[in-house]
Coordinates of N, CA and C and ligand atoms in Angstrom, one line a residue:
M30 N 54.0 -10.7 -7.0 CA 54.4 -9.5 -7.7 C 54.4 -8.3 -6.8
N31 N 55.4 -7.5 -7.0 CA 55.5 -6.3 -6.2 C 54.4 -5.3 -6.7
A32 N 53.5 -4.9 -5.7 CA 52.4 -4.0 -6.1 C 52.9 -2.6 -6.5
Y33 N 54.2 -2.3 -6.1 CA 54.7 -1.0 -6.4 C 55.6 -1.0 -7.7
A34 N 55.6 -2.2 -8.3 CA 56.4 -2.2 -9.6 C 55.8 -1.3 -10.6
P35 N 56.6 -0.7 -11.4 CA 56.1 0.2 -12.5 C 55.1 -0.6 -13.4
K36 N 54.0 0.1 -13.7 CA 53.0 -0.5 -14.6 C 53.2 0.2 -16.0
I37 N 53.0 -0.6 -17.0 CA 53.0 0.0 -18.3 C 51.5 0.4 -18.6
F38 N 51.3 1.7 -18.8 CA 50.0 2.3 -19.0 C 49.6 2.0 -20.5
V39 N 48.4 1.6 -20.7 CA 47.8 1.5 -22.0 C 47.0 2.7 -22.2
S40 N 47.3 3.6 -23.1 CA 46.6 4.8 -23.3 C 45.2 4.5 -24.0
K41 N 44.2 5.4 -23.6 CA 42.9 5.2 -24.2 C 42.9 5.7 -25.7
T42 N 42.1 5.1 -26.5 CA 42.1 5.5 -27.9 C 40.8 6.1 -28.2
Y43 N 40.8 7.3 -28.8 CA 39.6 8.0 -29.2 C 39.2 7.6 -30.6
K44 N 37.9 7.5 -30.8 CA 37.4 7.1 -32.2 C 36.9 8.4 -32.9
E45 N 37.2 8.4 -34.2 CA 36.6 9.5 -35.0 C 35.1 9.4 -35.1
Q46 N 34.4 10.5 -34.8 CA 33.0 10.5 -34.8 C 32.5 10.7 -36.3
T47 N 31.3 10.2 -36.6 CA 30.8 10.5 -37.9 C 29.6 11.4 -37.8
F48 N 29.5 12.3 -38.8 CA 28.4 13.3 -38.8 C 27.8 13.3 -40.2
D49 N 26.5 13.2 -40.2 CA 25.7 13.2 -41.5 C 25.3 14.7 -41.7
L50 N 26.1 15.4 -42.5 CA 25.8 16.8 -42.7 C 25.7 17.2 -44.2
H51 N 25.1 16.2 -45.0 CA 24.9 16.5 -46.4 C 23.7 17.5 -46.5
G52 N 23.9 18.4 -47.4 CA 22.8 19.3 -47.8 C 22.6 20.5 -46.8
L53 N 23.6 21.0 -46.2 CA 23.5 22.2 -45.4 C 23.2 23.4 -46.3
D54 N 22.7 24.4 -45.7 CA 22.4 25.6 -46.5 C 23.5 26.6 -46.5
G55 N 24.3 26.7 -47.6 CA 25.4 27.7 -47.6 C 26.7 27.1 -47.2
I56 N 26.7 25.9 -46.7 CA 28.0 25.3 -46.4 C 28.0 23.9 -47.2
S57 N 28.9 23.9 -48.2 CA 28.8 22.8 -49.2 C 29.3 21.5 -48.6
D58 N 28.9 20.4 -49.2 CA 29.3 19.0 -48.8 C 30.9 18.9 -48.9
A59 N 31.4 19.6 -50.0 CA 32.9 19.5 -50.2 C 33.6 20.2 -49.0
Q60 N 33.0 21.3 -48.6 CA 33.6 22.1 -47.5 C 33.6 21.2 -46.2
I61 N 32.4 20.6 -46.0 CA 32.3 19.7 -44.8 C 33.3 18.6 -44.8
R62 N 33.4 17.9 -46.0 CA 34.3 16.8 -46.2 C 35.7 17.2 -45.8
E63 N 36.1 18.3 -46.3 CA 37.5 18.8 -46.1 C 37.7 19.1 -44.6
H64 N 36.7 19.7 -44.0 CA 36.8 20.0 -42.6 C 36.8 18.8 -41.7
L65 N 36.0 17.8 -42.1 CA 36.0 16.5 -41.3 C 37.3 15.8 -41.4
A66 N 38.0 15.9 -42.5 CA 39.3 15.3 -42.7 C 40.3 16.0 -41.8
L67 N 40.1 17.3 -41.6 CA 41.0 18.0 -40.7 C 40.7 17.6 -39.2
Y68 N 39.5 17.5 -38.9 CA 39.1 17.0 -37.6 C 39.7 15.6 -37.3
A69 N 39.6 14.7 -38.3 CA 40.2 13.4 -38.2 C 41.7 13.4 -37.8
G70 N 42.4 14.4 -38.3 CA 43.8 14.6 -38.0 C 44.0 14.9 -36.5
Y71 N 43.1 15.7 -35.9 CA 43.2 16.0 -34.5 C 42.9 14.7 -33.6
V72 N 42.0 13.9 -34.0 CA 41.7 12.6 -33.3 C 43.0 11.7 -33.3
K73 N 43.6 11.7 -34.5 CA 44.8 10.8 -34.7 C 45.9 11.4 -33.8
Q74 N 46.1 12.7 -33.8 CA 47.2 13.3 -33.1 C 47.0 13.1 -31.5
V75 N 45.7 13.2 -31.1 CA 45.4 12.9 -29.7 C 45.9 11.5 -29.3
N76 N 45.5 10.5 -30.2 CA 45.9 9.1 -29.9 C 47.4 8.9 -29.9
V77 N 48.0 9.5 -30.9 CA 49.5 9.4 -31.0 C 50.2 10.0 -29.8
L78 N 49.8 11.2 -29.4 CA 50.4 11.9 -28.3 C 50.2 11.1 -27.0
N79 N 49.0 10.6 -26.8 CA 48.7 9.8 -25.6 C 49.5 8.6 -25.5
E80 N 49.7 7.9 -26.7 CA 50.4 6.7 -26.7 C 51.9 7.0 -26.4
E81 N 52.4 8.1 -27.1 CA 53.8 8.4 -26.8 C 54.1 8.8 -25.4
L82 N 53.2 9.6 -24.8 CA 53.4 10.0 -23.4 C 53.3 8.8 -22.5
A83 N 52.3 7.9 -22.8 CA 52.2 6.7 -21.9 C 53.5 5.9 -22.0
A84 N 54.0 5.8 -23.2 CA 55.3 5.0 -23.3 C 56.4 5.6 -22.6
M85 N 56.5 6.9 -22.7 CA 57.6 7.6 -22.0 C 57.4 7.5 -20.5
T86 N 56.2 7.7 -20.0 CA 55.9 7.5 -18.6 C 56.3 6.1 -18.1
G87 N 55.9 5.1 -18.9 CA 56.3 3.7 -18.6 C 57.7 3.5 -18.6
R88 N 58.5 4.2 -19.4 CA 60.0 4.0 -19.4 C 60.7 4.9 -18.3
G89 N 59.9 5.6 -17.5 CA 60.5 6.4 -16.5 C 61.0 7.7 -17.1
Q90 N 60.5 8.1 -18.2 CA 61.1 9.3 -19.0 C 60.3 10.6 -18.7
A91 N 59.3 10.5 -17.8 CA 58.5 11.6 -17.5 C 59.3 12.6 -16.6
S92 N 60.0 13.5 -17.2 CA 60.8 14.4 -16.5 C 60.7 15.8 -17.0
A93 N 60.7 16.8 -16.1 CA 60.6 18.2 -16.6 C 61.9 18.6 -17.4
K94 N 63.0 17.8 -17.2 CA 64.2 18.1 -18.0 C 64.2 17.5 -19.3
D95 N 63.2 16.6 -19.6 CA 63.2 15.9 -20.9 C 62.4 16.8 -21.9
R96 N 63.1 17.3 -22.8 CA 62.5 18.2 -23.7 C 61.4 17.6 -24.5
E97 N 61.5 16.4 -25.0 CA 60.5 15.7 -25.8 C 59.2 15.5 -24.9
F98 N 59.4 15.1 -23.7 CA 58.2 14.9 -22.8 C 57.5 16.3 -22.6
G99 N 58.3 17.3 -22.4 CA 57.7 18.6 -22.2 C 56.9 19.1 -23.5
D100 N 57.6 18.9 -24.6 CA 57.0 19.4 -25.9 C 55.7 18.7 -26.2
L101 N 55.7 17.4 -26.0 CA 54.5 16.6 -26.2 C 53.4 16.9 -25.3
T102 N 53.7 17.1 -24.0 CA 52.7 17.5 -23.0 C 52.1 18.9 -23.3
R103 N 53.0 19.8 -23.7 CA 52.5 21.1 -24.0 C 51.5 21.1 -25.2
H104 N 51.8 20.2 -26.1 CA 51.0 20.1 -27.3 C 49.6 19.4 -27.1
L105 N 49.5 18.7 -26.0 CA 48.3 17.8 -25.8 C 47.0 18.6 -25.8
G106 N 47.1 19.7 -25.1 CA 45.8 20.5 -25.0 C 45.3 21.0 -26.3
F107 N 46.3 21.4 -27.2 CA 45.9 21.9 -28.5 C 45.2 20.8 -29.3
E108 N 45.8 19.6 -29.3 CA 45.2 18.5 -30.1 C 43.9 18.1 -29.5
Y109 N 43.8 18.0 -28.1 CA 42.6 17.6 -27.5 C 41.4 18.5 -27.8
N110 N 41.7 19.8 -27.6 CA 40.6 20.8 -27.9 C 40.3 20.9 -29.4
G111 N 41.3 20.7 -30.2 CA 41.0 20.6 -31.6 C 40.0 19.5 -32.0
M112 N 40.2 18.4 -31.3 CA 39.2 17.3 -31.5 C 37.9 17.6 -30.8
I113 N 37.9 18.1 -29.6 CA 36.6 18.3 -28.9 C 35.8 19.4 -29.5
L114 N 36.5 20.5 -29.8 CA 35.7 21.7 -30.3 C 35.1 21.4 -31.7
H115 N 35.9 20.6 -32.5 CA 35.3 20.2 -33.8 C 34.1 19.3 -33.6
E116 N 34.2 18.4 -32.7 CA 33.0 17.5 -32.4 C 31.8 18.3 -32.0
C117 N 32.0 19.3 -31.2 CA 30.9 20.2 -30.8 C 30.4 21.0 -32.0
Y118 N 31.3 21.5 -32.8 CA 30.9 22.3 -34.0 C 30.0 21.5 -35.0
F119 N 30.5 20.3 -35.3 CA 29.7 19.5 -36.2 C 28.4 19.0 -35.6
S120 N 28.4 18.7 -34.3 CA 27.2 18.4 -33.6 C 26.2 19.5 -33.6
N121 N 26.6 20.7 -33.7 CA 25.8 21.9 -33.7 C 25.0 22.1 -34.9
L122 N 25.3 21.4 -36.0 CA 24.7 21.6 -37.3 C 23.8 20.5 -37.8
R123 N 22.8 20.9 -38.6 CA 22.0 19.9 -39.2 C 21.3 20.5 -40.4
P124 N 21.0 19.7 -41.4 CA 20.2 20.2 -42.6 C 18.8 20.6 -42.2
A125 N 18.2 21.4 -42.9 CA 16.8 21.8 -42.7 C 16.6 22.3 -41.2
A126 N 17.5 23.1 -40.8 CA 17.4 23.6 -39.4 C 16.4 24.7 -39.2
D127 N 16.0 25.0 -38.0 CA 15.1 26.1 -37.7 C 15.9 27.4 -37.6
P128 N 15.4 28.5 -37.9 CA 16.2 29.7 -37.9 C 16.6 30.2 -36.5
K129 N 15.7 29.9 -35.5 CA 16.0 30.3 -34.1 C 15.6 29.3 -33.2
P130 N 16.0 29.3 -31.9 CA 15.5 28.4 -30.9 C 14.0 28.7 -30.7
S131 N 13.2 27.7 -30.5 CA 11.7 28.0 -30.4 C 11.5 28.9 -29.2
S132 N 10.5 29.8 -29.3 CA 10.3 30.9 -28.3 C 10.0 30.4 -26.9
G133 N 9.4 29.2 -26.8 CA 9.1 28.7 -25.4 C 10.2 27.8 -24.9
S134 N 11.3 27.7 -25.5 CA 12.3 26.7 -25.1 C 13.1 27.3 -23.9
G135 N 13.8 26.3 -23.2 CA 14.6 26.7 -22.1 C 15.8 27.5 -22.6
L136 N 16.3 27.2 -23.8 CA 17.4 27.9 -24.4 C 17.1 29.3 -24.6
A137 N 15.9 29.6 -25.2 CA 15.5 30.9 -25.5 C 15.4 31.7 -24.2
A138 N 14.9 31.1 -23.1 CA 14.7 31.7 -21.8 C 16.1 32.0 -21.2
A139 N 17.0 31.1 -21.4 CA 18.4 31.3 -20.8 C 19.1 32.4 -21.6
L140 N 19.0 32.4 -22.9 CA 19.6 33.5 -23.7 C 19.0 34.8 -23.3
S141 N 17.7 34.9 -23.1 CA 17.1 36.2 -22.8 C 17.5 36.6 -21.4
E142 N 17.7 35.7 -20.5 CA 18.0 36.0 -19.1 C 19.5 36.6 -19.1
S143 N 20.4 36.0 -19.9 CA 21.8 36.4 -19.9 C 22.1 37.6 -20.8
F144 N 21.3 37.7 -21.9 CA 21.7 38.8 -22.9 C 20.6 39.8 -23.2
G145 N 19.4 39.6 -22.5 CA 18.3 40.6 -22.8 C 17.3 40.0 -23.7
S146 N 17.8 39.4 -24.8 CA 16.9 38.7 -25.8 C 17.8 37.8 -26.6
V147 N 17.1 36.9 -27.3 CA 17.8 36.0 -28.3 C 18.5 36.8 -29.4
E148 N 17.8 37.9 -29.8 CA 18.3 38.7 -30.9 C 19.6 39.4 -30.4
Q149 N 19.6 39.9 -29.2 CA 20.8 40.6 -28.7 C 22.0 39.6 -28.5
W150 N 21.6 38.4 -28.1 CA 22.7 37.4 -28.0 C 23.3 37.1 -29.3
Q151 N 22.4 36.9 -30.3 CA 22.9 36.6 -31.7 C 23.7 37.7 -32.3
A152 N 23.3 38.9 -32.1 CA 24.1 40.1 -32.6 C 25.5 40.1 -32.0
A153 N 25.6 39.8 -30.7 CA 26.9 39.8 -30.0 C 27.7 38.6 -30.5
F154 N 27.1 37.4 -30.6 CA 27.8 36.2 -31.0 C 28.4 36.4 -32.4
Q155 N 27.6 37.0 -33.3 CA 28.0 37.2 -34.7 C 29.1 38.2 -34.8
A156 N 29.0 39.3 -33.9 CA 30.0 40.3 -33.9 C 31.3 39.8 -33.5
I157 N 31.3 38.9 -32.5 CA 32.6 38.3 -32.1 C 33.2 37.4 -33.3
G158 N 32.3 36.8 -34.0 CA 32.8 35.9 -35.1 C 33.4 36.8 -36.2
A159 N 33.0 38.0 -36.3 CA 33.5 38.9 -37.4 C 34.8 39.6 -37.0
M160 N 35.3 39.4 -35.8 CA 36.5 40.0 -35.3 C 37.7 39.5 -36.2
R161 N 38.7 40.4 -36.3 CA 39.9 39.9 -37.1 C 40.6 38.8 -36.4
G162 N 41.3 38.0 -37.2 CA 42.0 36.8 -36.6 C 41.2 35.6 -36.8
V163 N 41.8 34.4 -36.6 CA 41.1 33.1 -36.7 C 40.9 32.6 -35.3
G164 N 39.9 31.8 -35.2 CA 39.6 31.2 -33.8 C 38.2 30.6 -33.8
W165 N 37.7 30.6 -32.6 CA 36.4 30.1 -32.3 C 35.5 31.1 -31.6
V166 N 34.2 31.0 -31.8 CA 33.3 31.8 -31.0 C 32.5 30.7 -30.2
I167 N 32.4 30.8 -28.9 CA 31.7 29.7 -28.2 C 30.7 30.4 -27.2
L168 N 29.5 29.9 -27.2 CA 28.5 30.2 -26.1 C 28.7 29.2 -25.0
F169 N 29.1 29.6 -23.9 CA 29.3 28.7 -22.7 C 28.2 28.9 -21.7
Q170 N 28.0 27.8 -20.9 CA 27.2 27.9 -19.7 C 28.0 27.6 -18.5
D171 N 27.9 28.5 -17.5 CA 28.6 28.2 -16.3 C 27.7 27.3 -15.4
P172 N 28.1 26.1 -15.2 CA 27.2 25.1 -14.5 C 26.9 25.6 -13.1
A173 N 27.8 26.4 -12.5 CA 27.5 26.9 -11.1 C 26.4 27.9 -11.0
T174 N 26.2 28.7 -12.1 CA 25.2 29.8 -12.0 C 24.2 29.6 -13.1
D175 N 24.4 28.8 -14.1 CA 23.6 28.6 -15.3 C 23.7 29.9 -16.2
W176 N 24.5 30.8 -15.9 CA 24.6 32.0 -16.8 C 25.3 31.6 -18.1
L177 N 25.0 32.3 -19.1 CA 25.5 32.1 -20.5 C 26.4 33.3 -20.8
T178 N 27.6 33.0 -21.4 CA 28.5 34.0 -21.9 C 29.1 33.6 -23.2
N179 N 29.4 34.6 -24.1 CA 30.1 34.4 -25.3 C 31.6 34.6 -25.2
H180 N 32.3 33.7 -25.8 CA 33.8 33.8 -25.6 C 34.5 33.7 -27.0
W181 N 35.6 34.4 -27.1 CA 36.5 34.2 -28.3 C 37.7 33.4 -27.9
I182 N 37.9 32.3 -28.6 CA 39.0 31.4 -28.3 C 40.0 31.5 -29.5
T183 N 41.2 31.9 -29.4 CA 42.1 32.0 -30.5 C 42.7 30.6 -30.8
L184 N 43.6 30.2 -29.9 CA 44.1 28.8 -30.0 C 43.1 27.9 -29.3
H185 N 43.0 26.6 -29.8 CA 42.0 25.7 -29.2 C 42.0 25.6 -27.7
Q186 N 43.2 25.7 -27.1 CA 43.4 25.3 -25.7 C 43.5 26.6 -24.8
E187 N 43.4 27.8 -25.4 CA 43.6 29.0 -24.6 C 42.4 29.8 -24.5
G188 N 42.0 30.2 -23.3 CA 40.8 31.0 -23.1 C 39.6 30.3 -22.8
V189 N 39.6 28.9 -22.7 CA 38.4 28.1 -22.4 C 38.2 28.2 -20.9
P190 N 37.1 28.7 -20.5 CA 36.8 28.7 -19.0 C 36.6 27.3 -18.4
A191 N 37.4 27.0 -17.5 CA 37.5 25.7 -16.9 C 36.1 25.2 -16.4
G192 N 35.7 24.1 -16.8 CA 34.5 23.5 -16.3 C 33.2 24.0 -16.9
F193 N 33.3 25.1 -17.7 CA 32.1 25.6 -18.4 C 31.7 24.6 -19.5
K194 N 30.4 24.6 -19.8 CA 29.9 23.8 -20.9 C 29.8 24.5 -22.2
P195 N 30.4 24.1 -23.3 CA 30.2 24.7 -24.6 C 28.8 24.4 -25.1
L196 N 28.0 25.4 -25.4 CA 26.7 25.1 -25.9 C 26.7 25.3 -27.5
L197 N 27.1 26.4 -27.9 CA 27.2 26.6 -29.4 C 28.6 27.0 -29.8
V198 N 29.2 26.2 -30.7 CA 30.6 26.4 -31.0 C 30.7 26.7 -32.5
M199 N 31.2 27.9 -32.8 CA 31.3 28.3 -34.2 C 32.8 28.4 -34.6
D200 N 33.2 27.7 -35.6 CA 34.6 27.7 -36.1 C 34.8 28.9 -37.1
V201 N 35.6 29.8 -36.8 CA 35.9 30.9 -37.8 C 37.4 30.9 -38.2
W202 N 38.0 29.7 -38.1 CA 39.3 29.5 -38.8 C 38.9 29.5 -40.3
E203 N 39.8 30.0 -41.1 CA 39.5 30.2 -42.5 C 39.2 28.8 -43.2
H204 N 39.8 27.7 -42.7 CA 39.6 26.4 -43.3 C 38.1 26.0 -43.2
A205 N 37.4 26.7 -42.3 CA 36.0 26.3 -42.1 C 35.1 26.8 -43.2
F206 N 35.6 27.8 -44.0 CA 34.7 28.4 -45.0 C 35.3 28.7 -46.4
M207 N 36.6 28.6 -46.5 CA 37.3 29.2 -47.7 C 37.1 28.4 -49.0
R208 N 36.5 27.2 -48.9 CA 36.1 26.5 -50.1 C 34.9 27.1 -50.7
D209 N 34.0 27.7 -49.8 CA 32.7 28.2 -50.2 C 32.8 29.8 -50.3
Y210 N 33.6 30.4 -49.6 CA 33.6 31.9 -49.5 C 35.0 32.4 -49.6
Q211 N 35.2 33.7 -50.0 CA 36.4 34.4 -49.9 C 36.8 34.7 -48.5
A212 N 38.1 35.0 -48.3 CA 38.5 35.4 -47.0 C 37.8 36.6 -46.4
T213 N 37.4 37.5 -47.4 CA 36.7 38.7 -47.0 C 35.2 38.5 -46.8
E214 N 34.7 37.3 -47.0 CA 33.3 37.0 -46.9 C 32.9 36.2 -45.7
R215 N 33.7 36.4 -44.6 CA 33.4 35.6 -43.4 C 31.9 35.9 -42.9
G216 N 31.5 37.1 -43.1 CA 30.1 37.4 -42.7 C 29.1 36.5 -43.4
K217 N 29.3 36.2 -44.7 CA 28.4 35.3 -45.4 C 28.4 33.9 -44.8
Y218 N 29.6 33.4 -44.4 CA 29.7 32.1 -43.8 C 29.0 32.1 -42.4
I219 N 29.1 33.2 -41.6 CA 28.5 33.3 -40.3 C 27.0 33.2 -40.5
E220 N 26.5 33.9 -41.5 CA 25.0 33.9 -41.8 C 24.6 32.5 -42.1
A221 N 25.4 31.8 -43.0 CA 25.1 30.4 -43.4 C 25.2 29.5 -42.1
F222 N 26.2 29.7 -41.3 CA 26.3 28.8 -40.1 C 25.0 28.9 -39.3
F223 N 24.5 30.2 -39.2 CA 23.2 30.4 -38.4 C 22.0 29.8 -39.0
R224 N 22.1 29.5 -40.3 CA 20.9 28.9 -41.0 C 20.9 27.4 -40.8
N225 N 22.0 26.9 -40.2 CA 22.1 25.4 -40.1 C 22.2 24.9 -38.6
I226 N 21.9 25.8 -37.7 CA 22.1 25.4 -36.3 C 21.0 24.4 -35.8
D227 N 21.4 23.3 -35.2 CA 20.5 22.4 -34.6 C 20.2 22.8 -33.2
W228 N 19.2 23.7 -33.0 CA 18.9 24.3 -31.7 C 18.6 23.3 -30.7
R229 N 18.0 22.1 -31.1 CA 17.7 21.1 -30.0 C 19.0 20.6 -29.4
M230 N 20.1 20.5 -30.2 CA 21.4 20.0 -29.6 C 21.9 21.1 -28.7
I231 N 21.7 22.4 -29.0 CA 22.3 23.4 -28.2 C 21.5 23.5 -26.9
E232 N 20.2 23.1 -27.0 CA 19.4 23.2 -25.8 C 19.6 22.1 -24.8
R233 N 20.1 20.9 -25.3 CA 20.2 19.7 -24.4 C 21.0 20.0 -23.1
P234 N 22.2 20.6 -23.2 CA 22.9 20.8 -22.0 C 22.2 21.8 -21.0
V235 N 21.4 22.6 -21.6 CA 20.6 23.6 -20.7 C 19.6 22.8 -19.9
Q236 N 18.9 21.9 -20.6 CA 17.8 21.2 -20.0 C 18.3 20.0 -19.2
E237 N 19.4 19.3 -19.7 CA 19.9 18.1 -19.0 C 21.3 18.5 -18.5
P238 N 21.4 18.7 -17.2 CA 22.7 19.1 -16.6 C 23.9 18.1 -16.9
S239 N 23.6 16.9 -17.1 CA 24.6 15.9 -17.3 C 25.0 15.7 -18.8
A240 N 24.2 16.4 -19.7 CA 24.5 16.2 -21.2 C 25.9 16.6 -21.6
L241 N 26.5 15.7 -22.3 CA 27.9 16.0 -22.8 C 27.9 15.9 -24.3
R242 N 29.1 16.2 -24.8 CA 29.3 16.0 -26.3 C 29.3 14.5 -26.6
L243 N 29.1 14.2 -27.9 CA 29.2 12.8 -28.3 C 30.6 12.3 -27.8
A244 N 30.5 11.0 -27.3 CA 31.8 10.5 -26.8 C 32.7 10.1 -27.9
S245 N 34.0 10.4 -27.7 CA 34.9 10.0 -28.8 C 35.3 8.6 -28.6
Ligands
FE2_8 FE1 38.0 23.8 -38.0

C-alpha cells in the first residue's frame, strides 16, 4: 500500500458531560436544565462540524475557494468554545458552596497578589459581569507568569488569550438567568452565581499546573 495514499480521517467524538447541580442557591434546577440542554447542542455541533470537515478533507475538498469548507472552519471555534466554556461554567458551581475562597488558600493568595485583595478582585469581576451586552466574564491565569486577569469575552471564540487557563467562568448571556430573573436583574443573578462557586475547583489549576477542565 502506498504510504502517501490519502487517508480517511476519523474525527474524534466529544461526549456530553454530566453535572449534578440540583439545589443551587438562587439558580433554579429548571434554569440549569435548560442551560445544560443548550450546552448539549454545542457538543453535538462540535462533533457534526468535525465529522463534516474530516469528510471534506478526506474527499480532497479542503480548499480556500470552497465556501462550505471555509464557513464550517470559521464556525468551529464558536462551537468549540461554546462547549468548553460551558463545561468550565458548570464545573465552577456546586450546592452548599462557601462564600469565598478560604483565606489561607493558594487561590486567595494569587487573587491578592494580582488584584490587591480577594474583595477587590470580586468587585472588578462582578463589575465586568454587569456591563451591557451578553458574553462571558473569565478569570484567567497566565501560565508563564502565574498572574491572574479578568476578561470580557463577547463571542465564545473571540478575546480568549491564547494558552491562558480559565479559572472562573461566569456566563452572562441572558439564557443563563432569564428563567429565574428579569433582563434588568442581571445583578441578582451575579450575586447568586457567587453564592454557588466551588472554590476548590477554581483553586485546582492554581495549585496543580497540569489541571485541566473535565475531558469531553
Ligand atoms: Fe450559556
